[in-house]
XYZ file of N, CA and C in Angstrom:
759
model
N 97.820 82.042 118.123
C 98.150 81.353 117.172
C 97.287 82.004 115.828
N 98.165 82.999 114.835
C 97.204 83.047 113.165
C 96.739 82.238 112.631
N 96.029 82.295 111.326
C 95.700 81.361 110.385
C 96.616 81.832 109.406
N 96.939 80.758 108.903
C 97.740 81.133 107.550
C 97.619 81.802 106.455
N 97.869 82.181 104.874
C 97.346 82.154 103.934
C 97.217 81.254 102.792
N 96.854 80.919 101.507
C 96.676 80.997 101.009
C 97.110 81.340 99.969
N 98.419 80.948 98.705
C 98.807 82.112 97.548
C 99.824 81.021 96.669
N 99.452 82.248 95.492
C 100.194 81.314 94.086
C 101.831 81.687 93.827
N 102.501 80.745 93.811
C 103.723 81.298 92.736
C 104.346 81.146 91.698
N 104.274 82.225 91.624
C 104.289 83.048 90.428
C 105.943 83.358 89.824
N 106.638 83.309 90.271
C 108.096 82.101 89.511
C 109.206 83.490 90.877
N 110.800 83.958 90.373
C 111.449 84.079 91.054
C 111.836 85.188 90.690
N 112.347 86.703 90.552
C 113.133 87.796 90.541
C 114.197 87.749 91.770
N 114.483 89.409 91.663
C 115.228 89.930 92.113
C 115.334 91.162 92.876
N 115.450 92.043 93.776
C 115.812 93.267 94.071
C 116.836 93.760 94.646
N 116.876 94.750 94.995
C 118.083 95.660 95.785
C 117.614 96.587 96.621
N 118.642 95.754 98.096
C 118.072 96.657 99.199
C 119.153 98.156 99.759
N 118.787 98.680 100.704
C 119.442 100.003 100.445
C 120.748 100.167 100.426
N 121.076 98.979 101.086
C 122.732 98.605 100.834
C 123.246 99.070 99.523
N 122.618 98.287 98.226
C 122.890 97.888 96.734
C 122.644 96.665 96.646
N 122.505 95.996 98.149
C 122.808 94.151 97.380
C 122.235 93.419 96.986
N 122.454 92.756 96.250
C 121.232 91.306 95.385
C 120.200 91.049 96.420
N 119.499 90.828 96.097
C 118.347 89.601 96.445
C 117.174 89.106 96.023
N 117.611 87.677 96.415
C 116.804 86.845 95.099
C 115.497 86.698 95.999
N 114.196 86.669 95.050
C 112.742 86.779 96.189
C 112.457 85.427 94.681
N 111.236 85.327 95.833
C 110.276 84.115 94.847
C 108.687 85.460 94.930
N 108.157 85.431 94.097
C 106.904 86.159 93.944
C 105.321 84.896 94.672
N 104.569 86.024 95.527
C 103.505 84.809 96.056
C 102.702 85.961 95.596
N 101.619 85.476 95.049
C 100.255 86.249 94.523
C 99.182 85.868 95.674
N 98.282 86.265 95.968
C 97.557 86.006 96.992
C 96.289 86.647 95.928
N 95.206 85.275 96.134
C 93.929 85.250 95.062
C 92.564 85.546 95.572
N 92.241 85.678 96.069
C 90.963 86.388 96.472
C 90.520 85.251 98.189
N 91.182 85.358 98.715
C 91.688 84.902 99.607
C 90.010 84.774 100.360
N 88.819 83.945 100.840
C 88.039 84.295 101.759
C 87.460 83.217 102.639
N 87.204 83.722 103.879
C 87.225 82.643 105.344
C 85.693 82.212 104.521
N 85.695 80.405 104.730
C 84.287 79.623 104.332
C 83.467 79.564 104.973
N 84.591 78.919 106.464
C 83.848 78.374 107.709
C 85.004 78.181 108.446
N 84.004 77.856 110.045
C 85.353 78.248 110.969
C 84.434 76.922 111.835
N 85.571 75.871 112.847
C 85.528 75.011 113.497
C 85.229 75.214 115.059
N 84.894 75.014 115.501
C 84.450 74.844 117.273
C 85.385 74.049 118.348
N 85.319 73.961 119.338
C 85.861 72.940 120.060
C 84.786 72.282 120.796
N 83.659 73.041 120.598
C 82.638 72.884 121.376
C 81.682 71.714 119.540
N 81.759 71.962 119.038
C 80.895 71.224 118.053
C 81.953 70.309 116.836
N 83.129 70.760 117.113
C 84.120 69.444 116.450
C 85.031 69.204 116.976
N 85.830 69.591 117.839
C 86.682 69.313 118.809
C 88.171 70.296 118.397
N 87.551 70.520 117.544
C 89.232 71.322 117.389
C 88.724 72.558 117.234
N 89.939 73.746 117.117
C 89.607 75.275 116.926
C 90.043 75.132 115.279
N 89.182 75.907 114.457
C 90.680 76.316 112.514
C 89.880 77.214 112.132
N 90.435 77.441 111.207
C 89.726 78.283 110.329
C 89.646 77.647 108.597
N 88.746 77.631 107.992
C 88.367 77.113 106.681
C 88.583 78.170 105.255
N 89.784 77.947 105.068
C 90.351 79.248 103.754
C 89.844 78.867 102.244
N 89.533 79.503 101.150
C 89.167 79.180 100.169
C 90.213 80.447 99.248
N 91.090 80.068 98.098
C 91.486 80.417 97.494
C 90.759 80.569 96.054
N 91.332 81.082 95.531
C 90.897 82.202 93.484
C 89.700 81.705 93.686
N 88.959 82.445 92.557
C 87.508 82.027 92.464
C 87.224 81.060 91.274
N 87.174 79.910 91.254
C 86.299 78.673 89.919
C 84.747 79.453 89.582
N 84.987 79.040 88.225
C 83.314 78.580 87.545
C 82.501 77.793 88.350
N 81.526 77.673 88.754
C 80.630 77.770 89.111
C 80.068 75.851 88.073
N 80.857 75.880 86.516
C 79.926 74.606 86.213
C 81.121 73.899 86.422
N 82.446 74.177 86.848
C 83.350 73.325 87.353
C 83.331 72.703 88.944
N 82.530 72.849 89.190
C 81.997 72.378 91.069
C 81.092 71.938 91.009
N 81.623 70.253 92.019
C 80.808 68.922 92.095
C 79.436 69.474 93.153
N 78.724 68.859 93.067
C 77.184 69.605 93.784
C 77.235 69.424 95.800
N 78.384 68.281 96.061
C 78.126 69.113 97.650
C 78.832 70.107 97.534
N 80.248 70.471 96.883
C 81.332 71.509 96.927
C 80.162 72.959 96.719
N 79.224 72.843 95.995
C 77.893 74.296 95.244
C 77.646 73.893 97.048
N 76.514 73.468 97.868
C 76.699 73.767 98.896
C 76.803 73.901 99.550
N 78.332 73.594 100.067
C 79.404 74.303 101.201
C 79.063 75.676 100.271
N 79.483 76.113 99.444
C 79.936 77.617 98.863
C 79.235 78.474 99.295
N 77.425 77.961 99.009
C 76.266 78.377 98.794
C 75.994 78.902 100.528
N 76.504 77.738 101.206
C 76.485 77.659 102.824
C 77.044 79.187 103.101
N 78.160 79.538 102.535
C 79.369 80.297 102.675
C 78.815 81.728 102.278
N 77.545 81.600 101.377
C 77.768 83.049 100.154
C 78.533 83.182 100.150
N 79.384 82.062 99.178
C 81.128 82.983 98.837
C 80.582 82.599 97.360
N 81.956 82.966 96.667
C 82.328 82.300 94.803
C 82.786 80.917 95.078
N 82.589 79.805 94.389
C 83.162 79.013 93.809
C 84.740 78.991 94.220
N 85.340 78.551 94.389
C 86.618 78.267 95.089
C 87.689 77.490 94.306
N 88.897 77.356 93.813
C 89.942 76.495 93.284
C 90.295 75.496 94.253
N 90.837 75.840 95.273
C 91.139 75.228 96.505
C 90.792 75.747 98.237
N 90.710 74.895 98.736
C 90.080 74.530 100.378
C 91.612 74.094 100.550
N 91.272 75.267 102.484
C 92.422 74.433 103.129
C 92.013 75.338 104.540
N 92.206 74.255 105.996
C 92.225 74.732 107.075
C 93.604 75.253 107.429
N 93.258 76.059 108.332
C 94.320 75.869 109.464
C 93.391 76.415 111.264
N 94.832 75.522 111.576
C 94.341 75.352 113.405
C 95.037 77.192 113.656
N 93.948 77.054 114.601
C 93.993 78.728 115.705
C 93.965 78.339 116.856
N 94.332 80.055 117.414
C 93.851 79.305 118.545
C 92.887 80.636 118.899
N 91.916 80.510 119.770
C 90.396 80.689 120.131
C 90.127 82.183 119.924
N 90.898 82.901 120.559
C 90.645 84.599 120.060
C 90.974 84.859 118.461
N 91.773 83.777 117.637
C 92.461 84.269 116.217
C 91.517 83.569 115.664
N 90.446 83.425 115.656
C 88.998 83.178 114.642
C 88.320 83.873 114.102
N 87.952 83.863 113.020
C 87.920 84.997 112.284
C 86.483 84.359 111.668
N 85.216 85.637 111.006
C 84.524 85.789 110.316
C 83.926 85.198 109.396
N 82.935 84.493 109.006
C 82.790 83.712 107.635
C 82.737 85.055 106.844
N 83.387 84.777 105.385
C 82.779 85.841 103.930
C 84.207 87.578 104.734
N 85.137 86.908 105.648
C 86.228 87.765 105.452
C 87.327 87.257 104.621
N 87.699 88.819 104.781
C 88.837 88.405 102.865
C 90.213 89.188 103.547
N 91.314 87.683 103.174
C 92.608 88.120 103.585
C 93.747 88.957 102.204
N 94.378 89.981 103.108
C 95.401 90.614 101.359
C 96.368 90.121 102.441
N 97.619 90.773 101.121
C 98.657 90.605 101.726
C 99.375 91.220 103.375
N 98.774 92.006 103.326
C 99.209 92.927 104.878
C 98.836 92.130 106.036
N 98.577 90.977 105.582
C 98.571 90.013 106.325
C 99.786 89.825 107.392
N 101.043 89.647 106.584
C 102.260 89.233 106.626
C 103.099 91.139 107.496
N 104.271 91.715 107.168
C 104.779 92.383 107.485
C 105.945 92.234 106.648
N 107.117 93.179 106.541
C 108.284 93.506 106.088
C 109.322 92.581 106.943
N 110.471 91.603 107.019
C 111.256 91.451 108.060
C 110.787 90.202 109.056
N 109.087 89.779 108.213
C 108.614 88.906 109.380
C 108.827 87.594 108.646
N 109.319 86.705 109.728
C 109.554 84.979 109.590
C 108.518 84.246 109.077
N 108.431 83.641 107.844
C 106.917 82.613 107.922
C 107.680 81.116 107.769
N 107.124 80.415 107.876
C 106.785 78.837 106.520
C 106.429 78.846 105.708
N 106.381 78.585 104.881
C 106.526 78.184 103.718
C 106.019 76.331 103.269
N 105.077 76.126 102.797
C 104.437 74.175 102.471
C 104.260 74.342 101.181
N 104.235 73.456 100.451
C 103.809 73.381 99.179
C 104.768 72.173 98.925
N 103.968 71.731 97.568
C 104.257 71.028 96.671
C 105.706 70.648 96.012
N 106.741 70.322 95.842
C 107.779 70.082 95.440
C 107.533 69.309 94.073
N 108.551 70.153 93.373
C 108.670 69.907 91.798
C 108.622 68.244 91.602
N 108.020 67.672 91.350
C 108.524 66.447 90.463
C 109.826 65.603 89.164
N 110.521 65.662 89.781
C 111.643 64.930 88.939
C 112.137 63.782 87.775
N 110.357 62.636 87.990
C 110.861 61.890 87.678
C 111.127 60.592 88.439
N 112.053 59.082 87.737
C 112.922 58.501 88.306
C 113.640 58.573 88.734
N 114.575 58.389 90.078
C 115.797 58.752 89.613
C 116.845 57.693 90.556
N 118.094 57.518 90.047
C 118.731 56.730 91.105
C 119.024 57.318 93.112
N 119.449 56.056 93.284
C 120.060 55.916 94.629
C 120.946 57.589 94.861
N 121.827 57.210 93.734
C 122.716 59.150 93.915
C 122.356 60.059 94.010
N 121.149 60.419 93.080
C 120.751 61.652 92.832
C 119.704 61.697 93.404
N 119.008 61.259 94.285
C 117.469 60.572 94.914
C 117.966 61.327 96.546
N 119.166 60.209 97.184
C 119.432 60.691 98.251
C 121.198 60.684 98.514
N 121.667 61.155 97.382
C 123.018 61.747 97.957
C 124.069 60.654 98.245
N 123.929 59.714 97.714
C 125.049 58.251 97.563
C 125.932 58.578 97.369
N 126.691 57.909 97.786
C 128.159 57.996 96.860
C 128.367 57.211 95.455
N 128.083 56.344 95.671
C 128.418 55.432 94.748
C 129.387 54.616 95.485
N 129.368 53.330 93.871
C 130.634 52.653 94.585
C 131.920 52.842 93.556
N 132.769 51.761 93.740
C 134.219 52.638 93.290
C 134.542 52.553 92.026
N 135.085 53.602 91.821
C 135.522 53.874 89.655
C 136.514 52.579 89.399
N 136.737 51.256 90.231
C 138.130 50.153 89.968
C 137.782 49.756 90.620
N 139.107 48.842 90.874
C 139.299 47.986 91.379
C 137.653 46.494 91.189
N 138.089 46.114 89.983
C 136.793 45.158 90.140
C 134.882 45.142 89.637
N 135.462 47.037 89.934
C 134.169 46.912 89.380
C 133.543 47.721 88.553
N 132.443 47.253 87.686
C 132.132 46.774 86.465
C 130.877 47.042 86.878
N 130.257 48.134 85.709
C 128.365 47.731 84.988
C 128.250 49.280 86.469
N 128.500 48.555 87.826
C 127.499 48.928 88.895
C 128.017 49.958 89.868
N 128.904 51.572 88.790
C 129.373 52.548 89.343
C 128.094 53.411 90.201
N 127.130 53.454 90.040
C 126.240 53.907 90.307
C 124.827 53.169 91.490
N 125.044 51.723 91.312
C 124.258 51.178 92.144
C 124.435 51.412 93.943
N 123.265 51.532 94.367
C 122.841 51.418 95.973
C 124.000 50.518 96.940
N 124.349 49.401 95.841
C 124.933 48.251 97.015
C 123.930 47.906 97.089
N 124.073 46.830 98.787
C 123.947 45.761 98.994
C 122.422 46.695 100.084
N 121.083 45.754 100.023
C 119.372 45.883 100.487
C 119.891 45.487 102.229
N 120.880 45.281 102.189
C 120.989 44.457 103.619
C 119.940 43.697 104.551
N 119.999 42.978 103.555
C 119.380 41.443 104.092
C 119.527 40.397 104.065
N 119.189 39.520 104.778
C 119.627 37.754 104.517
C 118.118 37.107 104.217
N 118.799 35.654 105.210
C 117.133 35.122 105.506
C 115.863 35.740 106.514
N 116.442 35.660 107.249
C 116.286 36.633 108.420
C 116.128 38.275 108.281
N 115.260 38.960 107.803
C 114.036 38.646 108.288
C 113.697 38.068 106.381
N 114.566 38.485 105.404
C 113.969 37.652 104.291
C 113.105 38.711 103.929
N 112.932 40.664 103.732
C 112.502 41.356 103.197
C 113.420 42.355 102.808
N 113.262 43.117 102.363
C 113.603 44.566 101.893
C 112.716 45.974 103.290
N 113.229 46.450 103.879
C 112.933 47.316 105.160
C 111.788 48.270 104.509
N 110.424 48.741 104.799
C 110.276 49.740 104.263
C 111.171 50.650 104.483
N 110.449 52.001 103.321
C 111.628 52.834 103.898
C 113.105 53.028 103.639
N 113.267 52.104 102.777
C 114.520 51.381 102.997
C 114.997 52.987 101.252
N 116.654 53.339 102.189
C 116.089 54.310 100.867
C 117.041 53.834 99.227
N 116.246 53.343 98.607
C 116.621 53.338 97.038
C 116.238 53.609 95.771
N 116.208 54.076 94.630
C 115.935 54.172 93.421
C 114.320 54.374 93.299
N 113.897 55.589 93.246
C 112.264 55.239 92.840
C 111.995 56.720 92.072
N 111.071 57.406 92.503
C 110.230 59.165 92.261
C 111.186 59.588 92.846
N 111.258 60.837 92.474
C 111.946 62.012 93.121
C 111.523 63.106 92.861
N 110.746 63.587 94.258
C 109.872 65.501 93.869
C 108.539 64.390 93.911
N 108.109 65.646 93.594
C 106.608 66.054 94.115
C 105.539 64.935 95.258
N 106.715 65.318 96.445
C 105.593 65.844 98.072
C 105.456 67.016 98.339
N 104.890 66.776 99.623
C 105.067 67.785 100.556
C 106.456 68.337 101.295
N 106.331 69.287 100.645
C 108.423 70.161 101.660
C 107.286 71.303 102.258
N 108.694 71.422 103.575
C 107.793 73.142 104.491
C 109.169 73.855 104.250
N 109.549 75.126 103.819
C 110.372 75.835 103.834
C 110.297 76.476 104.731
N 110.827 76.732 106.384
C 110.839 76.784 107.735
C 111.929 78.023 107.058
N 111.494 79.536 108.341
C 112.003 80.695 108.447
C 112.231 81.828 107.491
N 111.515 82.056 106.340
C 112.084 82.472 105.215
C 111.459 83.925 105.505
N 112.248 85.124 104.720
C 111.250 86.295 105.283
C 111.209 87.200 103.981
N 109.672 87.943 104.585
C 109.271 88.722 103.897
C 110.134 90.146 103.391
N 110.614 90.232 102.353
C 111.027 90.624 102.325
C 110.155 92.240 102.042
N 109.466 92.326 100.765
C 108.404 93.296 100.752
C 106.981 93.139 100.446
N 105.791 93.723 100.583
C 104.751 93.682 99.887
C 104.166 94.901 98.916
N 103.504 94.409 98.113
C 102.932 95.544 97.565
C 101.049 94.880 97.127
N 100.891 95.704 98.254
C 99.393 94.966 98.834
C 98.618 95.718 97.264
N 98.519 96.887 96.165
C 97.720 97.280 95.554
C 97.585 95.939 94.221
N 98.703 95.251 94.342
C 98.363 93.778 93.670
C 98.363 92.364 94.945
N 98.850 92.345 96.014
C 98.720 91.796 97.102
C 99.366 90.809 96.405
N 101.250 90.786 96.264
C 101.979 90.726 96.241
C 102.919 90.357 97.820
N 103.305 89.244 97.411
C 104.492 88.866 98.703
C 105.120 88.422 98.000
N 106.635 89.623 98.883
C 108.096 88.691 97.787
C 108.586 88.368 98.837
N 108.879 87.249 99.160
C 109.704 86.207 99.907
C 110.598 86.183 99.902
N 112.195 85.991 100.402
C 113.801 86.058 100.635
C 113.664 84.502 99.933
N 114.665 84.136 98.860
C 115.394 82.710 99.180
C 113.833 82.093 97.627
N 114.457 80.562 97.741
C 113.494 79.500 97.027
C 112.324 79.714 97.738
N 111.021 78.759 97.110
C 109.981 78.805 97.776
C 109.561 77.104 96.597
N 109.394 75.578 97.624
C 109.218 74.803 97.361
C 107.227 74.911 95.911
N 108.108 74.313 95.126
C 106.708 73.983 93.945
C 106.992 74.746 92.933
N 106.262 74.345 92.027
C 106.530 74.800 90.627
C 105.709 76.104 90.828
N 105.963 76.339 89.048
C 105.715 78.037 88.781
C 104.310 77.490 88.044
N 103.652 78.014 89.438
C 101.779 78.999 89.260
C 101.345 78.092 90.496
N 102.176 77.215 91.381
C 102.128 75.906 92.054
C 101.083 76.708 93.303
N 99.943 75.780 93.919
C 99.682 76.616 95.423
C 100.128 76.004 96.270
N 100.598 76.943 97.136
C 101.543 77.652 98.555
C 100.797 77.458 99.061
N 101.143 76.964 100.864
C 100.522 78.201 102.219
C 101.866 78.938 102.677
N 101.130 79.758 103.362
C 102.208 80.671 104.176
C 101.597 80.804 105.654
N 102.709 80.892 107.135
C 101.694 80.763 107.706
C 103.320 81.168 108.851
N 103.002 81.752 109.818
C 104.117 82.365 110.834
C 104.957 81.337 111.208
N 106.066 81.690 111.595
C 107.377 81.595 111.619
C 107.489 79.781 112.832
N 107.308 78.603 113.149
C 107.210 77.790 114.632
C 108.137 78.468 115.433
N 109.350 78.995 114.804
C 110.203 78.950 115.874
C 110.924 80.130 115.820
N 110.493 81.373 115.605
C 110.312 83.131 115.705
C 108.930 83.394 116.420
N 109.011 84.161 117.201
C 107.882 84.948 117.539
C 106.963 85.436 116.897
N 106.093 85.572 117.213
C 105.187 87.005 115.967
C 105.272 87.992 115.763
N 105.601 88.872 115.504
C 106.387 90.212 115.723
C 105.250 90.972 116.204
N 104.973 92.497 116.943
C 104.026 92.927 117.922
C 103.346 93.861 116.667
N 103.497 94.065 116.003
C 103.417 94.896 114.855
C 102.600 94.391 113.515
N 101.958 92.886 113.656
C 101.922 91.951 112.897
C 100.298 92.284 112.897
N 99.820 92.234 112.555
C 98.071 91.883 112.569
C 96.788 91.051 113.306
N 96.920 91.203 114.211
C 95.959 90.136 114.412
C 94.097 90.592 115.244
N 93.453 89.670 114.590
C 93.814 88.278 114.113
C 94.152 87.788 112.569
N 93.850 89.125 111.491
C 95.049 88.372 110.620
C 94.462 90.125 109.427
N 95.215 90.184 108.567
C 95.557 91.350 107.670
C 93.736 91.615 106.776
N 92.917 92.027 107.262
C 91.860 91.614 106.445
C 91.015 92.732 105.616
N 90.934 92.581 104.975
C 90.206 93.413 103.634
C 88.617 93.948 103.924
N 88.723 95.534 103.673
C 87.562 95.657 104.363
C 86.133 95.249 102.938
N 84.769 95.778 103.696
C 84.112 95.317 102.290
C 84.195 96.310 100.712
N 84.667 96.388 100.823
C 84.987 98.200 99.695
C 85.337 97.198 99.069
N 84.947 97.648 97.354
C 86.082 96.300 96.225
C 87.219 96.857 95.906
N 87.712 98.380 96.620
C 89.101 99.226 96.643
C 90.410 97.866 96.836
N 90.801 97.657 96.505
C 92.339 97.139 96.973
C 92.966 97.613 98.211
N 92.688 98.674 97.608
C 93.677 99.526 98.549
C 93.606 100.373 100.384
N 92.364 99.729 100.655
C 91.629 99.425 101.829
C 91.431 98.860 102.517
N 92.261 98.631 103.440
C 91.928 97.498 104.291
C 92.248 98.105 105.819
N 91.546 96.837 106.747
C 91.590 97.425 108.317
C 92.633 98.428 108.880
N 92.493 98.863 109.243
C 94.464 99.076 109.905
C 93.977 98.086 111.464
N 95.036 97.485 111.680
C 94.865 96.374 112.908
C 96.120 97.053 113.936
N 96.870 97.744 113.927
C 97.663 98.227 114.488
C 98.660 99.268 114.211
N 99.099 99.611 115.485
C 100.080 101.122 115.443
C 100.468 101.393 114.299
N 101.697 100.296 114.221
C 102.905 100.455 113.702
C 102.212 99.739 112.240
N 101.376 99.974 111.391
C 101.157 99.157 110.679
C 101.137 100.440 109.195
N 100.685 100.967 110.079
C 100.403 101.810 108.419
C 101.923 102.603 108.357
N 102.735 102.936 109.570
C 104.023 103.177 108.798
C 104.421 101.867 108.048
N 104.108 100.952 107.752
C 105.005 99.999 107.196
C 103.780 99.941 105.581
N 102.482 100.146 105.943
C 102.054 100.558 104.308
C 103.067 101.844 103.594
N 102.273 102.509 103.677
C 103.332 103.816 103.036
C 104.873 103.363 103.142
N 105.503 102.924 103.260
C 107.000 102.547 102.872
C 106.914 101.665 102.052
N 106.054 100.790 101.672
C 105.858 99.846 100.464
C 104.841 100.535 99.635
N 104.286 101.620 100.004
C 103.253 102.075 98.846
C 104.281 102.665 97.613
N 105.077 102.748 98.129
C 106.529 104.308 96.905
C 107.158 103.230 96.762
N 106.777 101.931 96.936
C 108.205 101.171 96.466
C 107.834 99.873 95.699
N 106.254 100.716 95.831
C 105.675 98.980 94.134
C 105.842 99.367 92.602
N 106.365 100.548 92.739
C 106.644 100.826 91.386
C 107.824 100.378 90.637
N 108.662 99.094 91.519
C 110.112 99.354 91.482
C 109.740 98.020 90.323
N 108.920 96.863 90.745
C 108.727 95.872 90.279
C 108.018 96.148 89.188
């Protein structure tokens, strides 16, 4: 089981495939994703990799986090997230993950915070049908109806579907297809919509309901110590073919 990746949602666009069909895509960008620390079974009781996303100014970091980043010998990060991994997929502190962590055609799961829509009624929030438009119904056409309680138990059950805040919750969209990689700019184009607002931070991971493609890099798609974005570590025989195919397509967008 590989670790996931942290990315920023830039917005939506579209591309055309070889058949000339229009494909809506969400553009995700990987920004300085780096391994900050690892968790081991002997010391922590579980195996995981902690990733940092996007460099941040030192003056905006509190003292405990400054010590954490100093121990990892990395720049301060905007976001820190842990990913559970298998023992053979552990990474080294300081490893940097880039867009070639995934391959075109691979299915992934994307998790983010959905857009908040404020206070909403039961019809909009839970897709209730509402009450009748006539036959004595007045004022309460869009009401949710009875809350379903009497003297016993004398309270409203926790989790009852009623009006309230709509959105702004953690959402995972499964089985989204990676359409194209623009590795020069660390961009991942995913078919369809992705939870979250523009410039929001999302996490990408291998789909749990699909097998990992054999061509996918293992344990991760890593960048070399060279400052150039074009130089990445070759991790499988078929990866080079995918890269050359995408390099020619990077000028389309």
